[in-house]
Amino acid sequence: MTRKLAVVVKGWPRLSETFIAQELVALEEAGHSFDIWSLRHPTDTKTHPLHDRLNAQVRYLPEYLHHDPNRVWKARAEARTLPGYAAAYAIWRRDLARDLDKNRIRRFGQACVLAAELPADTRGLYAHFLHTPASVARYAAIMRGLPWSFSAHAKDIWTSPDWEIAEKLADDATGATFGATCTAYGAAQLRRLSADPARIDLVYHGLDLGRFPDPPDHAPRHASDPLRLVSVGRLVEKKGFDRLIAALAQLPDTLDWHWTHIGGGPLSEPLAEQARTAGIAGRITWCGPCDQPRVIDQMRNADLFVLPSRIAEDGDRDGLPNVLMEAASQRLPILTTAVSAIPEFIENDVHGTLSEDTPAAFAAAITRLAADPARTRAMADAALARLRAEFVMEPGIERLSRRLTRLTEGT
């Protein structure tokens, strides 16, 4: 059994972050002991079966400092007695001067609570996401004189300022011992900003195929059959669903289709209104957030998985969405874009189709794929084979486990 970790996350549990739950369950099974410290309380009303497999204790930090002032002030008083408090405070003040925001103030308050309440046997901190969770972990680790590390994903890499990433990767006692990230695309960016590029590990999430049934053995779809499309993803700008709706409105009248969307998000009503205005609302089913069994069921009964990822105005973008690998696990043909790290898994016209990021291009691609079921089936077979050969979970977990063991043992 390794020594205890503190794992810092944005919120727990979250339906959209199955990759974190998958990793933590696997780390427990590999012998790691940790508590989860969540910056936010859950907002999803459902959970995945995967969440029930985790034994770690979940502790919630004050989501907003004014919600629990007594706890915050007590922790601040305790934190002031810690050997690294003055150094952490000076770093935070320097950060605040460049990022004068309420969120930055909240990060330090949460870090004081974390540092004051960490169990005595904690030997290191590990944060999921390089922005807010890593800031809280870093400040608390400095206060306690503990090593810390992080796993970076997508938004946290591309919307954090370079100065902040570089300082979190500084080659001194305040910087991360190591950083893991789930794409070569993201790793290249972090290595560019790191004082020691060797601190950055490429660790694909991969897929725990034991959580998924064998793919269905449906009879091949005929080109004249209705086309059942499915998408899974939050309703946010970077997922590009507005352009997909515009593409669906351009499909030829001769194509009988239906699109099912799974996921929630702030753009749910604007996108539903876009579909109504386009006259295609009757061909769309909005499922909202769903647990893993429901997602798999929808994938197993679809003909084409569509994820129109793009780069948002603020620079936010996907990494390598796990839903692509989940679709591949069910031998579901894939239509997506070449944004970010998606081509690390999908080679165009080999494992799926990478479309240009325009409604016209998506409409043309859907029409072409609907007319050629044999071709789409061949690409789905190739994606499944690549998933099984190169993108299973176990190699990444072994690498991450070794890193975390060294972190907690001080080697």
GROMACS .gro file of C-alpha atoms in nm:
model
  411
    1MET     CA    1   0.000   0.000   0.000
    2THR     CA    2   0.141   0.340  -0.096
    3ARG     CA    3   0.134   0.630   0.142
    4LYS     CA    4  -0.173   0.851   0.141
    5LEU     CA    5  -0.243   1.106  -0.129
    6ALA     CA    6  -0.480   1.400  -0.135
    7VAL     CA    7  -0.653   1.410  -0.475
    8VAL     CA    8  -0.795   1.754  -0.558
    9VAL     CA    9  -1.077   1.776  -0.816
   10LYS     CA   10  -1.315   2.046  -0.937
   11GLY     CA   11  -1.630   1.857  -0.842
   12TRP     CA   12  -1.724   1.507  -0.741
   13PRO     CA   13  -1.895   1.313  -0.884
   14ARG     CA   14  -1.940   1.450  -1.237
   15LEU     CA   15  -2.103   1.261  -1.521
   16SER     CA   16  -1.888   1.435  -1.782
   17GLU     CA   17  -1.561   1.328  -1.617
   18THR     CA   18  -1.575   0.949  -1.631
   19PHE     CA   19  -1.205   0.950  -1.722
   20ILE     CA   20  -1.122   1.078  -1.372
   21ALA     CA   21  -1.344   0.821  -1.203
   22GLN     CA   22  -1.196   0.544  -1.419
   23GLU     CA   23  -0.843   0.650  -1.325
   24LEU     CA   24  -0.909   0.679  -0.952
   25VAL     CA   25  -1.079   0.341  -0.933
   26ALA     CA   26  -0.782   0.188  -1.115
   27LEU     CA   27  -0.533   0.361  -0.881
   28GLU     CA   28  -0.715   0.223  -0.579
   29GLU     CA   29  -0.703  -0.122  -0.731
   30ALA     CA   30  -0.328  -0.071  -0.784
   31GLY     CA   31  -0.287  -0.015  -0.409
   32HIS     CA   32  -0.297   0.364  -0.372
   33SER     CA   33  -0.467   0.517  -0.070
   34PHE     CA   34  -0.617   0.864  -0.102
   35ASP     CA   35  -0.890   1.103  -0.003
   36ILE     CA   36  -1.073   1.310  -0.263
   37TRP     CA   37  -1.095   1.682  -0.193
   38SER     CA   38  -1.359   1.847  -0.410
   39LEU     CA   39  -1.378   2.222  -0.471
   40ARG     CA   40  -1.747   2.196  -0.557
   41HIS     CA   41  -2.048   1.996  -0.455
   42PRO     CA   42  -2.208   1.778  -0.723
   43THR     CA   43  -2.466   1.931  -0.956
   44ASP     CA   44  -2.552   1.614  -1.150
   45THR     CA   45  -2.849   1.421  -1.016
   46LYS     CA   46  -2.718   1.091  -1.156
   47THR     CA   47  -2.393   0.898  -1.118
   48HIS     CA   48  -2.220   0.627  -1.316
   49PRO     CA   49  -2.185   0.274  -1.174
   50LEU     CA   50  -1.811   0.346  -1.180
   51HIS     CA   51  -1.850   0.602  -0.901
   52ASP     CA   52  -1.990   0.334  -0.671
   53ARG     CA   53  -1.671   0.131  -0.704
   54LEU     CA   54  -1.455   0.397  -0.539
   55ASN     CA   55  -1.377   0.353  -0.168
   56ALA     CA   56  -1.198   0.684  -0.110
   57GLN     CA   57  -1.345   0.929   0.136
   58VAL     CA   58  -1.478   1.242  -0.033
   59ARG     CA   59  -1.427   1.571   0.147
   60TYR     CA   60  -1.579   1.898   0.025
   61LEU     CA   61  -1.396   2.227   0.059
   62PRO     CA   62  -1.607   2.544   0.101
   63GLU     CA   63  -1.736   2.610  -0.250
   64TYR     CA   64  -1.777   2.978  -0.165
   65LEU     CA   65  -1.586   3.113   0.133
   66HIS     CA   66  -1.877   3.314   0.269
   67HIS     CA   67  -2.088   2.998   0.292
   68ASP     CA   68  -1.876   2.868   0.581
   69PRO     CA   69  -1.685   3.162   0.730
   70ASN     CA   70  -1.615   2.992   1.064
   71ARG     CA   71  -1.445   2.697   0.895
   72VAL     CA   72  -1.247   2.929   0.668
   73TRP     CA   73  -1.124   3.160   0.945
   74LYS     CA   74  -1.035   2.868   1.171
   75ALA     CA   75  -0.838   2.709   0.886
   76ARG     CA   76  -0.665   3.038   0.804
   77ALA     CA   77  -0.550   3.069   1.165
   78GLU     CA   78  -0.419   2.711   1.157
   79ALA     CA   79  -0.255   2.762   0.817
   80ARG     CA   80  -0.063   3.065   0.948
   81THR     CA   81   0.123   2.834   1.185
   82LEU     CA   82   0.246   2.606   0.906
   83PRO     CA   83   0.612   2.637   0.801
   84GLY     CA   84   0.539   2.719   0.437
   85TYR     CA   85   0.252   2.964   0.488
   86ALA     CA   86   0.458   3.279   0.431
   87ALA     CA   87   0.597   3.142   0.103
   88ALA     CA   88   0.252   3.033  -0.016
   89TYR     CA   89   0.102   3.370   0.077
   90ALA     CA   90   0.374   3.558  -0.114
   91ILE     CA   91   0.318   3.343  -0.425
   92TRP     CA   92  -0.058   3.393  -0.402
   93ARG     CA   93  -0.021   3.771  -0.368
   94ARG     CA   94   0.199   3.774  -0.678
   95ASP     CA   95  -0.060   3.565  -0.864
   96LEU     CA   96  -0.342   3.790  -0.746
   97ALA     CA   97  -0.165   4.099  -0.875
   98ARG     CA   98  -0.172   3.949  -1.225
   99ASP     CA   99  -0.517   3.791  -1.194
  100LEU     CA  100  -0.731   4.014  -0.975
  101ASP     CA  101  -1.038   3.794  -0.958
  102LYS     CA  102  -1.270   3.657  -0.689
  103ASN     CA  103  -1.185   3.306  -0.801
  104ARG     CA  104  -0.818   3.366  -0.718
  105ILE     CA  105  -0.916   3.478  -0.367
  106ARG     CA  106  -1.137   3.172  -0.327
  107ARG     CA  107  -0.848   2.946  -0.433
  108PHE     CA  108  -0.631   3.068  -0.147
  109GLY     CA  109  -0.911   3.032   0.108
  110GLN     CA  110  -0.977   2.677  -0.008
  111ALA     CA  111  -0.604   2.604   0.006
  112CYS     CA  112  -0.591   2.719   0.369
  113VAL     CA  113  -0.876   2.481   0.455
  114LEU     CA  114  -0.709   2.198   0.265
  115ALA     CA  115  -0.372   2.257   0.430
  116ALA     CA  116  -0.524   2.282   0.777
  117GLU     CA  117  -0.744   1.974   0.743
  118LEU     CA  118  -0.512   1.731   0.560
  119PRO     CA  119  -0.466   1.410   0.757
  120ALA     CA  120  -0.124   1.379   0.923
  121ASP     CA  121  -0.032   1.079   0.707
  122THR     CA  122  -0.072   1.268   0.378
  123ARG     CA  123   0.250   1.248   0.178
  124GLY     CA  124   0.161   1.432  -0.140
  125LEU     CA  125  -0.110   1.608  -0.340
  126TYR     CA  126  -0.234   1.528  -0.689
  127ALA     CA  127  -0.472   1.763  -0.874
  128HIS     CA  128  -0.693   1.690  -1.171
  129PHE     CA  129  -0.681   1.997  -1.399
  130LEU     CA  130  -0.398   2.247  -1.415
  131HIS     CA  131  -0.600   2.560  -1.348
  132THR     CA  132  -0.805   2.604  -1.028
  133PRO     CA  133  -0.754   2.258  -0.869
  134ALA     CA  134  -0.378   2.274  -0.925
  135SER     CA  135  -0.362   2.625  -0.776
  136VAL     CA  136  -0.538   2.508  -0.460
  137ALA     CA  137  -0.316   2.200  -0.440
  138ARG     CA  138   0.000   2.406  -0.500
  139TYR     CA  139  -0.073   2.667  -0.233
  140ALA     CA  140  -0.167   2.397   0.020
  141ALA     CA  141   0.136   2.182  -0.064
  142ILE     CA  142   0.373   2.476  -0.012
  143MET     CA  143   0.210   2.551   0.324
  144ARG     CA  144   0.255   2.192   0.435
  145GLY     CA  145   0.595   2.135   0.276
  146LEU     CA  146   0.463   1.847   0.065
  147PRO     CA  147   0.525   1.754  -0.300
  148TRP     CA  148   0.243   1.801  -0.547
  149SER     CA  149   0.158   1.697  -0.901
  150PHE     CA  150  -0.121   1.732  -1.153
  151SER     CA  151  -0.300   1.580  -1.447
  152ALA     CA  152  -0.384   1.829  -1.722
  153HIS     CA  153  -0.648   1.770  -1.987
  154ALA     CA  154  -0.770   2.035  -2.231
  155LYS     CA  155  -0.936   2.359  -2.119
  156ASP     CA  156  -0.690   2.396  -1.833
  157ILE     CA  157  -0.395   2.392  -2.074
  158TRP     CA  158  -0.535   2.625  -2.337
  159THR     CA  159  -0.713   2.887  -2.125
  160SER     CA  160  -0.450   2.928  -1.850
  161PRO     CA  161  -0.195   3.207  -1.905
  162ASP     CA  162   0.154   3.096  -1.998
  163TRP     CA  163   0.306   3.265  -1.694
  164GLU     CA  164   0.090   3.061  -1.457
  165ILE     CA  165   0.165   2.729  -1.625
  166ALA     CA  166   0.538   2.808  -1.634
  167GLU     CA  167   0.544   2.890  -1.263
  168LYS     CA  168   0.352   2.576  -1.173
  169LEU     CA  169   0.620   2.389  -1.368
  170ALA     CA  170   0.911   2.577  -1.210
  171ASP     CA  171   1.222   2.376  -1.127
  172ASP     CA  172   1.209   2.452  -0.754
  173ALA     CA  173   1.022   2.348  -0.440
  174THR     CA  174   0.707   2.536  -0.546
  175GLY     CA  175   0.669   2.361  -0.882
  176ALA     CA  176   0.499   2.033  -0.957
  177THR     CA  177   0.707   1.720  -0.910
  178PHE     CA  178   0.551   1.592  -1.232
  179GLY     CA  179   0.262   1.661  -1.462
  180ALA     CA  180   0.063   1.408  -1.660
  181THR     CA  181  -0.143   1.494  -1.962
  182CYS     CA  182  -0.363   1.283  -2.184
  183THR     CA  183  -0.253   1.389  -2.535
  184ALA     CA  184   0.071   1.441  -2.724
  185TYR     CA  185  -0.079   1.771  -2.841
  186GLY     CA  186  -0.111   1.893  -2.481
  187ALA     CA  187   0.222   1.744  -2.374
  188ALA     CA  188   0.407   1.946  -2.638
  189GLN     CA  189   0.254   2.269  -2.506
  190LEU     CA  190   0.339   2.188  -2.142
  191ARG     CA  191   0.694   2.081  -2.227
  192ARG     CA  192   0.743   2.411  -2.408
  193LEU     CA  193   0.656   2.597  -2.088
  194SER     CA  194   0.831   2.368  -1.840
  195ALA     CA  195   1.173   2.435  -1.690
  196ASP     CA  196   1.227   2.058  -1.711
  197PRO     CA  197   1.035   1.895  -1.999
  198ALA     CA  198   1.107   1.551  -1.850
  199ARG     CA  199   0.858   1.634  -1.575
  200ILE     CA  200   0.574   1.606  -1.827
  201ASP     CA  201   0.440   1.256  -1.893
  202LEU     CA  202   0.210   1.162  -2.179
  203VAL     CA  203  -0.048   0.933  -2.018
  204TYR     CA  204  -0.344   0.852  -2.240
  205HIS     CA  205  -0.657   0.788  -2.038
  206GLY     CA  206  -0.733   0.490  -2.252
  207LEU     CA  207  -1.044   0.285  -2.193
  208ASP     CA  208  -1.114   0.017  -1.937
  209LEU     CA  209  -1.273  -0.229  -2.177
  210GLY     CA  210  -1.397  -0.432  -1.884
  211ARG     CA  211  -1.663  -0.164  -1.830
  212PHE     CA  212  -1.804  -0.208  -2.180
  213PRO     CA  213  -1.991  -0.496  -2.341
  214ASP     CA  214  -1.865  -0.656  -2.657
  215PRO     CA  215  -1.984  -0.462  -2.960
  216PRO     CA  216  -2.319  -0.561  -3.108
  217ASP     CA  217  -2.322  -0.776  -3.418
  218HIS     CA  218  -2.597  -0.596  -3.607
  219ALA     CA  219  -2.674  -0.678  -3.966
  220PRO     CA  220  -2.514  -0.414  -4.191
  221ARG     CA  221  -2.728  -0.107  -4.244
  222HIS     CA  222  -2.866  -0.057  -4.597
  223ALA     CA  223  -2.809   0.279  -4.762
  224SER     CA  224  -3.188   0.327  -4.790
  225ASP     CA  225  -3.246   0.268  -4.416
  226PRO     CA  226  -3.307   0.561  -4.178
  227LEU     CA  227  -2.981   0.702  -4.039
  228ARG     CA  228  -2.960   0.713  -3.658
  229LEU     CA  229  -2.702   0.966  -3.539
  230VAL     CA  230  -2.590   1.005  -3.177
  231SER     CA  231  -2.367   1.255  -2.998
  232VAL     CA  232  -2.243   1.266  -2.641
  233GLY     CA  233  -2.099   1.587  -2.502
  234ARG     CA  234  -2.170   1.893  -2.292
  235LEU     CA  235  -2.368   2.168  -2.458
  236VAL     CA  236  -2.086   2.419  -2.465
  237GLU     CA  237  -1.920   2.616  -2.746
  238LYS     CA  238  -1.618   2.391  -2.798
  239LYS     CA  239  -1.836   2.088  -2.877
  240GLY     CA  240  -1.969   2.262  -3.190
  241PHE     CA  241  -2.327   2.138  -3.172
  242ASP     CA  242  -2.461   2.463  -3.317
  243ARG     CA  243  -2.277   2.385  -3.641
  244LEU     CA  244  -2.404   2.029  -3.636
  245ILE     CA  245  -2.762   2.152  -3.608
  246ALA     CA  246  -2.698   2.384  -3.902
  247ALA     CA  247  -2.555   2.087  -4.093
  248LEU     CA  248  -2.856   1.868  -4.016
  249ALA     CA  249  -3.082   2.139  -4.157
  250GLN     CA  250  -2.888   2.112  -4.485
  251LEU     CA  251  -2.929   1.735  -4.530
  252PRO     CA  252  -3.115   1.634  -4.844
  253ASP     CA  253  -3.486   1.559  -4.817
  254THR     CA  254  -3.418   1.210  -4.952
  255LEU     CA  255  -3.225   1.117  -4.636
  256ASP     CA  256  -3.436   0.994  -4.345
  257TRP     CA  257  -3.245   1.071  -4.025
  258HIS     CA  258  -3.278   1.120  -3.650
  259TRP     CA  259  -3.024   1.269  -3.410
  260THR     CA  260  -3.002   1.183  -3.040
  261HIS     CA  261  -2.798   1.403  -2.809
  262ILE     CA  262  -2.676   1.303  -2.460
  263GLY     CA  263  -2.545   1.561  -2.216
  264GLY     CA  264  -2.639   1.884  -2.043
  265GLY     CA  265  -2.491   2.230  -2.042
  266PRO     CA  266  -2.556   2.604  -2.056
  267LEU     CA  267  -2.642   2.611  -2.429
  268SER     CA  268  -2.931   2.364  -2.405
  269GLU     CA  269  -3.207   2.616  -2.464
  270PRO     CA  270  -3.032   2.820  -2.739
  271LEU     CA  271  -2.954   2.500  -2.929
  272ALA     CA  272  -3.308   2.369  -2.891
  273GLU     CA  273  -3.435   2.703  -3.021
  274GLN     CA  274  -3.193   2.685  -3.315
  275ALA     CA  275  -3.338   2.343  -3.403
  276ARG     CA  276  -3.694   2.474  -3.379
  277THR     CA  277  -3.612   2.773  -3.600
  278ALA     CA  278  -3.449   2.541  -3.854
  279GLY     CA  279  -3.762   2.325  -3.862
  280ILE     CA  280  -3.586   2.005  -3.753
  281ALA     CA  281  -3.680   1.983  -3.384
  282GLY     CA  282  -3.902   1.682  -3.453
  283ARG     CA  283  -3.598   1.484  -3.573
  284ILE     CA  284  -3.398   1.544  -3.253
  285THR     CA  285  -3.412   1.377  -2.912
  286TRP     CA  286  -3.247   1.565  -2.626
  287CYS     CA  287  -3.173   1.306  -2.356
  288GLY     CA  288  -2.994   1.535  -2.112
  289PRO     CA  289  -2.727   1.392  -1.880
  290CYS     CA  290  -2.727   1.012  -1.874
  291ASP     CA  291  -2.543   0.744  -1.682
  292GLN     CA  292  -2.300   0.510  -1.854
  293PRO     CA  293  -2.544   0.222  -1.920
  294ARG     CA  294  -2.782   0.459  -2.100
  295VAL     CA  295  -2.498   0.607  -2.305
  296ILE     CA  296  -2.383   0.261  -2.412
  297ASP     CA  297  -2.738   0.158  -2.499
  298GLN     CA  298  -2.779   0.462  -2.725
  299MET     CA  299  -2.446   0.395  -2.894
  300ARG     CA  300  -2.536   0.032  -2.957
  301ASN     CA  301  -2.853   0.138  -3.136
  302ALA     CA  302  -2.703   0.413  -3.353
  303ASP     CA  303  -2.548   0.415  -3.701
  304LEU     CA  304  -2.308   0.709  -3.670
  305PHE     CA  305  -2.140   0.890  -3.381
  306VAL     CA  306  -2.091   1.262  -3.446
  307LEU     CA  307  -1.871   1.498  -3.243
  308PRO     CA  308  -1.817   1.837  -3.415
  309SER     CA  309  -1.542   1.964  -3.182
  310ARG     CA  310  -1.389   2.306  -3.245
  311ILE     CA  311  -1.178   2.573  -3.075
  312ALA     CA  312  -1.390   2.814  -2.872
  313GLU     CA  313  -1.344   3.190  -2.877
  314ASP     CA  314  -1.159   3.182  -2.542
  315GLY     CA  315  -0.918   2.912  -2.666
  316ASP     CA  316  -1.095   2.624  -2.493
  317ARG     CA  317  -1.090   2.298  -2.686
  318ASP     CA  318  -1.115   1.924  -2.642
  319GLY     CA  319  -0.814   1.703  -2.580
  320LEU     CA  320  -0.887   1.350  -2.693
  321PRO     CA  321  -1.253   1.298  -2.594
  322ASN     CA  322  -1.308   0.964  -2.427
  323VAL     CA  323  -1.647   0.936  -2.595
  324LEU     CA  324  -1.468   0.868  -2.923
  325MET     CA  325  -1.305   0.562  -2.771
  326GLU     CA  326  -1.636   0.461  -2.613
  327ALA     CA  327  -1.804   0.481  -2.954
  328ALA     CA  328  -1.521   0.277  -3.105
  329SER     CA  329  -1.569   0.012  -2.834
  330GLN     CA  330  -1.920  -0.048  -2.969
  331ARG     CA  331  -1.804  -0.058  -3.332
  332LEU     CA  332  -1.992   0.266  -3.399
  333PRO     CA  333  -1.866   0.465  -3.702
  334ILE     CA  334  -1.727   0.808  -3.611
  335LEU     CA  335  -1.755   1.151  -3.772
  336THR     CA  336  -1.560   1.426  -3.599
  337THR     CA  337  -1.301   1.700  -3.666
  338ALA     CA  338  -0.922   1.723  -3.665
  339VAL     CA  339  -0.922   1.959  -3.366
  340SER     CA  340  -0.659   1.921  -3.096
  341ALA     CA  341  -0.556   1.559  -3.029
  342ILE     CA  342  -0.842   1.384  -3.208
  343PRO     CA  343  -0.612   1.276  -3.496
  344GLU     CA  344  -0.397   1.092  -3.240
  345PHE     CA  345  -0.675   0.833  -3.235
  346ILE     CA  346  -0.870   0.888  -3.558
  347GLU     CA  347  -0.680   0.883  -3.887
  348ASN     CA  348  -0.903   1.030  -4.154
  349ASP     CA  349  -1.083   0.771  -4.368
  350VAL     CA  350  -0.910   0.490  -4.177
  351HIS     CA  351  -1.062   0.489  -3.827
  352GLY     CA  352  -1.333   0.745  -3.899
  353THR     CA  353  -1.399   1.065  -4.089
  354LEU     CA  354  -1.243   1.401  -3.995
  355SER     CA  355  -1.458   1.677  -4.138
  356GLU     CA  356  -1.383   2.043  -4.187
  357ASP     CA  357  -1.546   2.254  -3.918
  358THR     CA  358  -1.833   2.398  -4.125
  359PRO     CA  359  -2.202   2.304  -4.150
  360ALA     CA  360  -2.170   2.243  -4.524
  361ALA     CA  361  -1.877   2.005  -4.474
  362PHE     CA  362  -2.059   1.814  -4.200
  363ALA     CA  363  -2.374   1.785  -4.409
  364ALA     CA  364  -2.172   1.652  -4.703
  365ALA     CA  365  -1.988   1.405  -4.481
  366ILE     CA  366  -2.309   1.273  -4.322
  367THR     CA  367  -2.469   1.233  -4.665
  368ARG     CA  368  -2.164   1.051  -4.801
  369LEU     CA  369  -2.137   0.818  -4.501
  370ALA     CA  370  -2.509   0.740  -4.507
  371ALA     CA  371  -2.475   0.626  -4.868
  372ASP     CA  372  -2.182   0.391  -4.801
  373PRO     CA  373  -2.256   0.158  -4.504
  374ALA     CA  374  -1.982  -0.085  -4.603
  375ARG     CA  375  -1.718   0.188  -4.585
  376THR     CA  376  -1.839   0.315  -4.249
  377ARG     CA  377  -1.842  -0.040  -4.111
  378ALA     CA  378  -1.482  -0.093  -4.225
  379MET     CA  379  -1.370   0.227  -4.050
  380ALA     CA  380  -1.555   0.124  -3.733
  381ASP     CA  381  -1.378  -0.212  -3.738
  382ALA     CA  382  -1.043  -0.034  -3.777
  383ALA     CA  383  -1.116   0.202  -3.487
  384LEU     CA  384  -1.211  -0.089  -3.262
  385ALA     CA  385  -0.890  -0.271  -3.352
  386ARG     CA  386  -0.681   0.039  -3.281
  387LEU     CA  387  -0.858   0.094  -2.949
  388ARG     CA  388  -0.781  -0.259  -2.837
  389ALA     CA  389  -0.419  -0.244  -2.955
  390GLU     CA  390  -0.312   0.106  -2.848
  391PHE     CA  391  -0.567   0.283  -2.628
  392VAL     CA  392  -0.656   0.054  -2.341
  393MET     CA  393  -0.629   0.193  -1.990
  394GLU     CA  394  -0.370  -0.032  -1.825
  395PRO     CA  395  -0.038   0.106  -1.964
  396GLY     CA  396  -0.126   0.462  -1.861
  397ILE     CA  397  -0.232   0.357  -1.512
  398GLU     CA  398   0.093   0.165  -1.461
  399ARG     CA  399   0.296   0.472  -1.561
  400LEU     CA  400   0.091   0.709  -1.343
  401SER     CA  401   0.104   0.467  -1.049
  402ARG     CA  402   0.484   0.459  -1.061
  403ARG     CA  403   0.498   0.839  -1.065
  404LEU     CA  404   0.262   0.872  -0.768
  405THR     CA  405   0.449   0.609  -0.572
  406ARG     CA  406   0.774   0.800  -0.617
  407LEU     CA  407   0.593   1.123  -0.520
  408THR     CA  408   0.467   0.986  -0.188
  409GLU     CA  409   0.791   0.806  -0.107
  410GLY     CA  410   1.002   1.113  -0.179
  411THR     CA  411   1.216   0.944  -0.444
   0.00000   0.00000   0.00000
